[in-house]
mmCIF file of C-alpha atoms and ligand atoms in Angstrom:
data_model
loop_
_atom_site.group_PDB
_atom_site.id
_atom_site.type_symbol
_atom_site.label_atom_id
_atom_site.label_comp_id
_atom_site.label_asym_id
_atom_site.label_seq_id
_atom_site.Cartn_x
_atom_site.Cartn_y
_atom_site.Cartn_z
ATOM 1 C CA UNK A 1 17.217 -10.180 -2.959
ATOM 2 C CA UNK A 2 13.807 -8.968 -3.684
ATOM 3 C CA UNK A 3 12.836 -5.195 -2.698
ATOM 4 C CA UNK A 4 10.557 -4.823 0.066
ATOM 5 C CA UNK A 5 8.210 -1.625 0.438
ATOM 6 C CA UNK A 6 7.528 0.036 3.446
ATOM 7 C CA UNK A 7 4.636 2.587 3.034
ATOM 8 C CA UNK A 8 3.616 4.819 5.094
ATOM 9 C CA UNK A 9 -0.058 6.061 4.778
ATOM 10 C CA UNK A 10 -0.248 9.150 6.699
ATOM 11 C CA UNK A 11 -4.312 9.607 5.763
ATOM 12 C CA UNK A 12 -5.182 13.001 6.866
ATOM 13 C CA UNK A 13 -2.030 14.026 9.043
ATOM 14 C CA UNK A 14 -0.334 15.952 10.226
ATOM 15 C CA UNK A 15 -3.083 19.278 10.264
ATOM 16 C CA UNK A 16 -0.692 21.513 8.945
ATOM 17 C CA UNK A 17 2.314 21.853 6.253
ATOM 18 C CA UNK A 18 4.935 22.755 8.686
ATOM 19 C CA UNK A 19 4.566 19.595 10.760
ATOM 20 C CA UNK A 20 5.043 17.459 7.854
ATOM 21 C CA UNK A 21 7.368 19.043 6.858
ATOM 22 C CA UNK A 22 9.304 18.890 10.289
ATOM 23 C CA UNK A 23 7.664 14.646 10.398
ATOM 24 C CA UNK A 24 9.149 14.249 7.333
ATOM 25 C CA UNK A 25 12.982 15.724 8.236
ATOM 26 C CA UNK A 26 12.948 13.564 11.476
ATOM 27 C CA UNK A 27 11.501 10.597 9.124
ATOM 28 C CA UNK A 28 14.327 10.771 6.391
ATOM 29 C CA UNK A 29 17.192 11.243 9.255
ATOM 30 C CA UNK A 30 16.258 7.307 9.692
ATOM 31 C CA UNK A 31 16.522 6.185 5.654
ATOM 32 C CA UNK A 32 20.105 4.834 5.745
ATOM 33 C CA UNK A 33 19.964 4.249 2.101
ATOM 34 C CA UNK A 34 20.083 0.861 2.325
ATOM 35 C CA UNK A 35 19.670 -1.172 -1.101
ATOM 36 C CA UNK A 36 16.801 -3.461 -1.507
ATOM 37 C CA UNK A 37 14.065 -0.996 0.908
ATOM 38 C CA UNK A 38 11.682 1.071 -0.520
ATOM 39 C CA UNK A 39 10.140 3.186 1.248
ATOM 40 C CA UNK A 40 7.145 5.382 0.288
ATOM 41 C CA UNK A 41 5.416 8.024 2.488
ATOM 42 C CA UNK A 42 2.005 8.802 1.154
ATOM 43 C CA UNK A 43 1.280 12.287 2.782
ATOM 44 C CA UNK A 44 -2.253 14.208 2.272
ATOM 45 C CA UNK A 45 -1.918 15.055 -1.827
ATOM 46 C CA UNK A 46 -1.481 18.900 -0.884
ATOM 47 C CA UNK A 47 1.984 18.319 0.743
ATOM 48 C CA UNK A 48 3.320 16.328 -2.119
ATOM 49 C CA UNK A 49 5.157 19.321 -3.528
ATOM 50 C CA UNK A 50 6.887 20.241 -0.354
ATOM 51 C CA UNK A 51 8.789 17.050 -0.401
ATOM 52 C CA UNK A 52 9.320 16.327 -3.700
ATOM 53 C CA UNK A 53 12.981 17.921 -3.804
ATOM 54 C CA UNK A 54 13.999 16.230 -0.790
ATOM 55 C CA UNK A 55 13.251 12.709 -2.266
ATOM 56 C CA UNK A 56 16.479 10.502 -1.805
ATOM 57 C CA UNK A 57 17.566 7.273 -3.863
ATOM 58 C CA UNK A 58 15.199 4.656 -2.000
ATOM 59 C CA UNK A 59 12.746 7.442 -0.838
ATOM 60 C CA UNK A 60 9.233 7.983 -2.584
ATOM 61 C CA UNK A 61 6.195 9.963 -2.467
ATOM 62 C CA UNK A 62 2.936 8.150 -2.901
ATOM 63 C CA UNK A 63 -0.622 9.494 -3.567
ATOM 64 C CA UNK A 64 -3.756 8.170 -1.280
ATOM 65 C CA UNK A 65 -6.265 8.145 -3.993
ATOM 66 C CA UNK A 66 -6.075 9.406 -7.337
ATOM 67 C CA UNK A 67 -8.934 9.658 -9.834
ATOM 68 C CA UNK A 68 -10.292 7.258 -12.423
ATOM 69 C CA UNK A 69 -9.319 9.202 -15.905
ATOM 70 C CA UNK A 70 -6.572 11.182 -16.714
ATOM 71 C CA UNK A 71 -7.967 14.104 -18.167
ATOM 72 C CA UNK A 72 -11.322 15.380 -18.323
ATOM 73 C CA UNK A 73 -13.489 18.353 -16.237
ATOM 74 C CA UNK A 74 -13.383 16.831 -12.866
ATOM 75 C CA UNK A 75 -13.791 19.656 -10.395
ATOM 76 C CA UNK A 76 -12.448 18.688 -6.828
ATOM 77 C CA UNK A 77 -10.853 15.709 -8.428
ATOM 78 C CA UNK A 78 -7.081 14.506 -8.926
ATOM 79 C CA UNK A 79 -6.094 12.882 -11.331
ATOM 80 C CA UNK A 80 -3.027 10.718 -11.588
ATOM 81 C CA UNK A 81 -0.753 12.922 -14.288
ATOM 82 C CA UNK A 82 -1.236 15.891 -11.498
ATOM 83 C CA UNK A 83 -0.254 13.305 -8.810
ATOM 84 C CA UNK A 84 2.903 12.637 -11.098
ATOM 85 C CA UNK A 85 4.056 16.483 -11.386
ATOM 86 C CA UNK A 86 3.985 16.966 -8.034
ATOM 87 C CA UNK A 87 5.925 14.602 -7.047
ATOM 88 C CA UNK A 88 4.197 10.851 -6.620
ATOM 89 C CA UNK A 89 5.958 7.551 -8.058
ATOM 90 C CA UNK A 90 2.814 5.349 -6.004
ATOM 91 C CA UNK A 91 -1.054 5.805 -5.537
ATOM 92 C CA UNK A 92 -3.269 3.635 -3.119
ATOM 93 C CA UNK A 93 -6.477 2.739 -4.597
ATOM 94 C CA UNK A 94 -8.778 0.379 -2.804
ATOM 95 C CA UNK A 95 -8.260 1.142 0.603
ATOM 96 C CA UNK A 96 -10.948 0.273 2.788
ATOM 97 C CA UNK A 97 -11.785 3.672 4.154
ATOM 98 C CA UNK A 98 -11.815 5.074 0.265
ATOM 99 C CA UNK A 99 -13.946 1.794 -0.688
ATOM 100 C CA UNK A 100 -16.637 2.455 2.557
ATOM 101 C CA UNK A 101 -17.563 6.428 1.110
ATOM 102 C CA UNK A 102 -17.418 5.478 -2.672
ATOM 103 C CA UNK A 103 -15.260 3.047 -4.243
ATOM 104 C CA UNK A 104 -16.614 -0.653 -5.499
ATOM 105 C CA UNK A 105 -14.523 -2.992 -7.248
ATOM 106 C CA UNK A 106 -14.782 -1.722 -10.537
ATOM 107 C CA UNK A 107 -14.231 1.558 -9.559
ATOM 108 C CA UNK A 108 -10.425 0.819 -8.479
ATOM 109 C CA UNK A 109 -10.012 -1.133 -11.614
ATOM 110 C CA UNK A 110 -10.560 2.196 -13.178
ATOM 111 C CA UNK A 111 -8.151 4.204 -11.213
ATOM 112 C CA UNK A 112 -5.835 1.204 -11.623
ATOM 113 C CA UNK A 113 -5.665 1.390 -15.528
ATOM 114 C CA UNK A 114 -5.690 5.333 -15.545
ATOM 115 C CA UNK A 115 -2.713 5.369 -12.892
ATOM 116 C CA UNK A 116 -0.169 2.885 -14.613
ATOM 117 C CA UNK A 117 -1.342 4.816 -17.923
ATOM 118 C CA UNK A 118 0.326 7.950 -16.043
ATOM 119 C CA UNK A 119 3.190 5.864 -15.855
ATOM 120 C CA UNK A 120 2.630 5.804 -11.721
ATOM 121 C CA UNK A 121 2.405 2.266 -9.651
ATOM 122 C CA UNK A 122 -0.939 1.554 -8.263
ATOM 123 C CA UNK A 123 -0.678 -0.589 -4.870
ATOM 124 C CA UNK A 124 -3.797 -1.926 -4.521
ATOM 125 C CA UNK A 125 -5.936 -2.558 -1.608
ATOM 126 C CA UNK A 126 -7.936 -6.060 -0.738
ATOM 127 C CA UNK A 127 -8.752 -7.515 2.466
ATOM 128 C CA UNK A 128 -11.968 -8.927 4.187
ATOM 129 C CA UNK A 129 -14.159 -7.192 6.497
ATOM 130 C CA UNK A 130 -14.412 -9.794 9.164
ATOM 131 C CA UNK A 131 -12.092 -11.847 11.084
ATOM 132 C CA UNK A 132 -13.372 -15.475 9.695
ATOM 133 C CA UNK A 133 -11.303 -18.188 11.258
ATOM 134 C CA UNK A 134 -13.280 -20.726 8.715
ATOM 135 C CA UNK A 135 -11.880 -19.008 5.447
ATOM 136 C CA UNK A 136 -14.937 -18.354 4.025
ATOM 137 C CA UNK A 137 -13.592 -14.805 2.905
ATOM 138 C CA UNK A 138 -11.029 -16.229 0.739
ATOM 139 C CA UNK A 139 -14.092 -16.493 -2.172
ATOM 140 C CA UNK A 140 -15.014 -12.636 -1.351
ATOM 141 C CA UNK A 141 -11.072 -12.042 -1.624
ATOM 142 C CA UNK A 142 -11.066 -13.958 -5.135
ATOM 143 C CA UNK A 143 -13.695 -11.837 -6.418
ATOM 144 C CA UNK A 144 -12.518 -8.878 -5.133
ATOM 145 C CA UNK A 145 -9.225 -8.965 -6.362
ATOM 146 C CA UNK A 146 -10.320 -10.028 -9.836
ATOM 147 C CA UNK A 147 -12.768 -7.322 -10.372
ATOM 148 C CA UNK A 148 -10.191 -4.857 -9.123
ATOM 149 C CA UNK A 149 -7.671 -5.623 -11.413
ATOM 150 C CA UNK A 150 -10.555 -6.254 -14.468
ATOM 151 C CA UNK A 151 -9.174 -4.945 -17.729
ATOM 152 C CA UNK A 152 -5.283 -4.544 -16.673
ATOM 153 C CA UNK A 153 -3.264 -5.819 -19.677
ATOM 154 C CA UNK A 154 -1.139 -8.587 -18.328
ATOM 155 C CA UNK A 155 2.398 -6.762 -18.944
ATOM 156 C CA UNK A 156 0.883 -4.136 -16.755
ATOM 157 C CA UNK A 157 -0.196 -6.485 -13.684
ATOM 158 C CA UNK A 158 3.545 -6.967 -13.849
ATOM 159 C CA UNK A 159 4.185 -3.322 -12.179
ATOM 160 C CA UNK A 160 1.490 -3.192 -9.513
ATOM 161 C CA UNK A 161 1.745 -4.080 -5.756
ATOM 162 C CA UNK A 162 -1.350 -5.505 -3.834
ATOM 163 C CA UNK A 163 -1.621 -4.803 -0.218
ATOM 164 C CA UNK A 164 -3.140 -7.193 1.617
ATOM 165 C CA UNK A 165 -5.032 -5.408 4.701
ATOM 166 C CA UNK A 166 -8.145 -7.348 6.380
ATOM 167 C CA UNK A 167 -10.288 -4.351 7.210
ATOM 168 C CA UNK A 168 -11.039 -6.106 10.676
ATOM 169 C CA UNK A 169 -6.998 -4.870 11.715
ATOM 170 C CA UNK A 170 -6.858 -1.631 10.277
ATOM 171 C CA UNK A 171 -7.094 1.323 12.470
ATOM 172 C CA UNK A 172 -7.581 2.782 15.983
ATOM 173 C CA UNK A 173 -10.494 0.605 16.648
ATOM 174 C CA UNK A 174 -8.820 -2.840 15.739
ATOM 175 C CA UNK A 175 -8.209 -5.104 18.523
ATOM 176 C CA UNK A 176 -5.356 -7.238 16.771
ATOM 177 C CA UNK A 177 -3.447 -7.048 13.446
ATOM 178 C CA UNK A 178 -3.502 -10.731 11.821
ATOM 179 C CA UNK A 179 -0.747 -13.256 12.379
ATOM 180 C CA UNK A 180 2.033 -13.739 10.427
ATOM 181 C CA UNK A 181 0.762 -17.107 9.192
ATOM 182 C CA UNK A 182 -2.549 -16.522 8.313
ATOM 183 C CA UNK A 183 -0.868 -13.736 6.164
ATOM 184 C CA UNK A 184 1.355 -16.304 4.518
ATOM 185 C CA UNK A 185 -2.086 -18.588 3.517
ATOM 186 C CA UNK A 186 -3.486 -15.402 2.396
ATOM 187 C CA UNK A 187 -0.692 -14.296 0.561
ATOM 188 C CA UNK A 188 -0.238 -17.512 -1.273
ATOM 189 C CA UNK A 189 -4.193 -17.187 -2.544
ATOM 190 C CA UNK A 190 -3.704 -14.071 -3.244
ATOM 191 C CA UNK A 191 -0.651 -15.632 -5.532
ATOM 192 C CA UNK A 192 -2.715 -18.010 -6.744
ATOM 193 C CA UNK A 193 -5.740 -15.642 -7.906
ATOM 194 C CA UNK A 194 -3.174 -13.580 -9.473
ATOM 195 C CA UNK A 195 -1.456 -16.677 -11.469
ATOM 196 C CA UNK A 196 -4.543 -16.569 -12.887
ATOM 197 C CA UNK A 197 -4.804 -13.353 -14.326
ATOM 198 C CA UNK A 198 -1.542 -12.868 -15.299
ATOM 199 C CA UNK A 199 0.466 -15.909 -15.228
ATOM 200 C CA UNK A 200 2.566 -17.878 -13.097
ATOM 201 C CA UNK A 201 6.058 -16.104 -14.369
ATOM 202 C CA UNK A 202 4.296 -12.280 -13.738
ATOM 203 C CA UNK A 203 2.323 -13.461 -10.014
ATOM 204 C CA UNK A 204 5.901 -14.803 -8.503
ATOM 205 C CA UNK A 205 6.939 -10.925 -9.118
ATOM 206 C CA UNK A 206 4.023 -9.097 -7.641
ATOM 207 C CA UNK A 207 4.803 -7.655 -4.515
ATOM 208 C CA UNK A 208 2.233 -8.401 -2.013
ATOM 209 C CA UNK A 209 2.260 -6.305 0.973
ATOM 210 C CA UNK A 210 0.331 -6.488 4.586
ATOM 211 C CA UNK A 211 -1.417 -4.075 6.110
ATOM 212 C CA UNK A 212 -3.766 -3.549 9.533
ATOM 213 C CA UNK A 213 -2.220 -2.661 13.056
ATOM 214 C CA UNK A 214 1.599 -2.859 12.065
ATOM 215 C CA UNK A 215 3.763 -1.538 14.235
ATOM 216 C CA UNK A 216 7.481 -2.041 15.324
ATOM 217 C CA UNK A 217 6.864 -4.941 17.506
ATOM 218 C CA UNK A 218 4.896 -7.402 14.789
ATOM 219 C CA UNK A 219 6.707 -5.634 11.736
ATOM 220 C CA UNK A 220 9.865 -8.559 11.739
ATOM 221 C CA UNK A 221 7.505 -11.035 12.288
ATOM 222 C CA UNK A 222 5.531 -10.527 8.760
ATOM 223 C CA UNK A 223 8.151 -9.748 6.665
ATOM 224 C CA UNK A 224 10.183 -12.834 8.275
ATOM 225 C CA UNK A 225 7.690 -15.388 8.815
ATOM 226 C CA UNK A 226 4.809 -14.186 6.976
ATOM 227 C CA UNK A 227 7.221 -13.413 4.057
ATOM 228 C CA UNK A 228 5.563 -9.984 3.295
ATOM 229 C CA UNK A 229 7.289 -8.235 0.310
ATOM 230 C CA UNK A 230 6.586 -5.615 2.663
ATOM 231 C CA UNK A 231 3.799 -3.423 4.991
ATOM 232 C CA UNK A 232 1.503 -0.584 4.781
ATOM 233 C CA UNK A 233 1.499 1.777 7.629
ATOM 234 C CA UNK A 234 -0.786 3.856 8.882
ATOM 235 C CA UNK A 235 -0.898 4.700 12.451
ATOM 236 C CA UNK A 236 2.725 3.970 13.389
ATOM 237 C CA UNK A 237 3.753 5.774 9.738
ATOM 238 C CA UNK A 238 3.115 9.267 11.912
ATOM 239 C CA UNK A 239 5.287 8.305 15.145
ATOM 240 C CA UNK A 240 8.993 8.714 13.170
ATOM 241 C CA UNK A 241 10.411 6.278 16.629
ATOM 242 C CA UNK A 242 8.265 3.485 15.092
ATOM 243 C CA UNK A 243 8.237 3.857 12.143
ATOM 244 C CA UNK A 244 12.008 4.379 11.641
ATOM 245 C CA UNK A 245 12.379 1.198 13.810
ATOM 246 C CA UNK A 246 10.077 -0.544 11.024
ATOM 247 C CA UNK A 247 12.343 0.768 8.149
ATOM 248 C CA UNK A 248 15.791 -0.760 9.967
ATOM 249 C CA UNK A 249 14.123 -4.276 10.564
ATOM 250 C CA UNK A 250 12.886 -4.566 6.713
ATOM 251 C CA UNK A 251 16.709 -2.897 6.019
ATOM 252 C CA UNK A 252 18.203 -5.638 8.497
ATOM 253 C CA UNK A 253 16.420 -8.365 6.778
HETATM 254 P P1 PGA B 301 -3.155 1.106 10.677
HETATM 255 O O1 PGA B 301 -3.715 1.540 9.249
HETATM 256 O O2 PGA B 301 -1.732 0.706 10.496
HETATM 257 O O3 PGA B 301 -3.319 2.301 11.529
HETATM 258 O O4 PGA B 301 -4.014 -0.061 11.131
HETATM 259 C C1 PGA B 301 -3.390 0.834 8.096
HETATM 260 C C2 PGA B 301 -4.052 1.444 6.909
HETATM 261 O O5 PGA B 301 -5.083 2.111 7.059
HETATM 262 O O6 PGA B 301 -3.582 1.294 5.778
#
């Protein structure tokens, strides 16, 4: 049975320490333990040390963003070996709102090769900005992912996790989160693109997540029919009802 991740991207909530604290208590109350589920709650970086003792056996802590060295003078910055002490096993790079105020493709390469250099797993971010029912994104989604992964040594494109999130369903102002097959076709170029880089043997084992409007009703639906290795969750992430419901379908599955 492969291992499915279910991350929870929690962006810039909950305002204050004590209610992610108490999010969090609720949140772990619905982690059965249940082998072959990952799941990874990727809080605002500050809060990573409250939770880091309270981690469980299929329970992580994942960073948003991390920088693109791992030492250096970098005031304001984070870089991924601080990420690490405080807590994180996982770091988003490449999500769309991160790639809108700064980041280009080259850019998350970057923060990719300084993050598995910290010994921490990257899950990186690619996805279209508009819905294109002619698939004339999947050559901007070839590019993109290639030039995001640029300069990864092949053993270590065997330890990252791609989340596949068209921009177009991510958010409050999305009308729809894609269906469960166009995720499948998507997923399988993504596969393809990655064969490339790194092999048939290593681009079978890369997880490849969605992500955009996922919430308990469509959750099943990807990871059954759209044969997600798993989901990235923003919105419903912060509502411990949904996304406790989310866990126990990937657990059920
Ligand atoms: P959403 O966000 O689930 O609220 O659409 C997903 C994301 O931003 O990763």
């Amino acid at each position: 049975m492969k291992t499915k991740y279910i991350v929870g991207n929690w962006k810039l909530n909950p305002p204050t320490p004590r209610e992610a604290k108490a999010l969090l208590a609720k949140l772990k109350k619905n982690i059965s333990g249940a082998r072959g589920v990952k799941v990874i709650v990727c809080p605002p970086a500050v809060f990573l040390p409250l939770f880091d003792a309270t981690k469980k056996k299929n329970f992580f802590l994942g960073a948003q963003d991390a920088l693109s060295v791992e030492f250096g003078a970098f005031t304001g910055a984070l870089n991924p070996q601080i990420l690490k002490y405080s807590g994180c096993d996982y770091v988003i790079l490449g999500h769309s709102e991160v790639r809108e105020r700064s980041d280009d493709n080259a850019m998350v390469a970057l923060k990719a090769r300084a993050v598995l250099k910290s010994g921490l797993t990257p899950v990186v971010c690619v996805g279209e900005k508009k819905r294109d029912t002619q698939g004339n994104y999947l050559e901007f989604l070839r590019e993109q992912l290639t030039a995001s992964l640029s300069g990864i040594p092949k053993k270590d494109l065997a330890k990252i996790i791609i989340a596949y999130e068209p921009v177009w369903a991510i958010g409050i102002t999305a009308k729809e989160s894609d269906t469960s097959a166009d995720f499948l076709h998507n997923s399988l170029f993504i596969r393809k693109v990655l064969a490339k880089l790194a092999g048939q043997e290593i681009a079978l084992k890369i997880p490849i997540l969605y992500g955009g409007s996922v919430n308990e009703k469509n959750a099943e639906d990807f990871l059954r029919s759209g044969e997600a290795s798993g989901l990235l969750v923003g919105r419903a992430s912060l509502d411990v009802s949904q996304f406790g419901k989310i866990i126990k379908i990937a657990e059920s599955l």
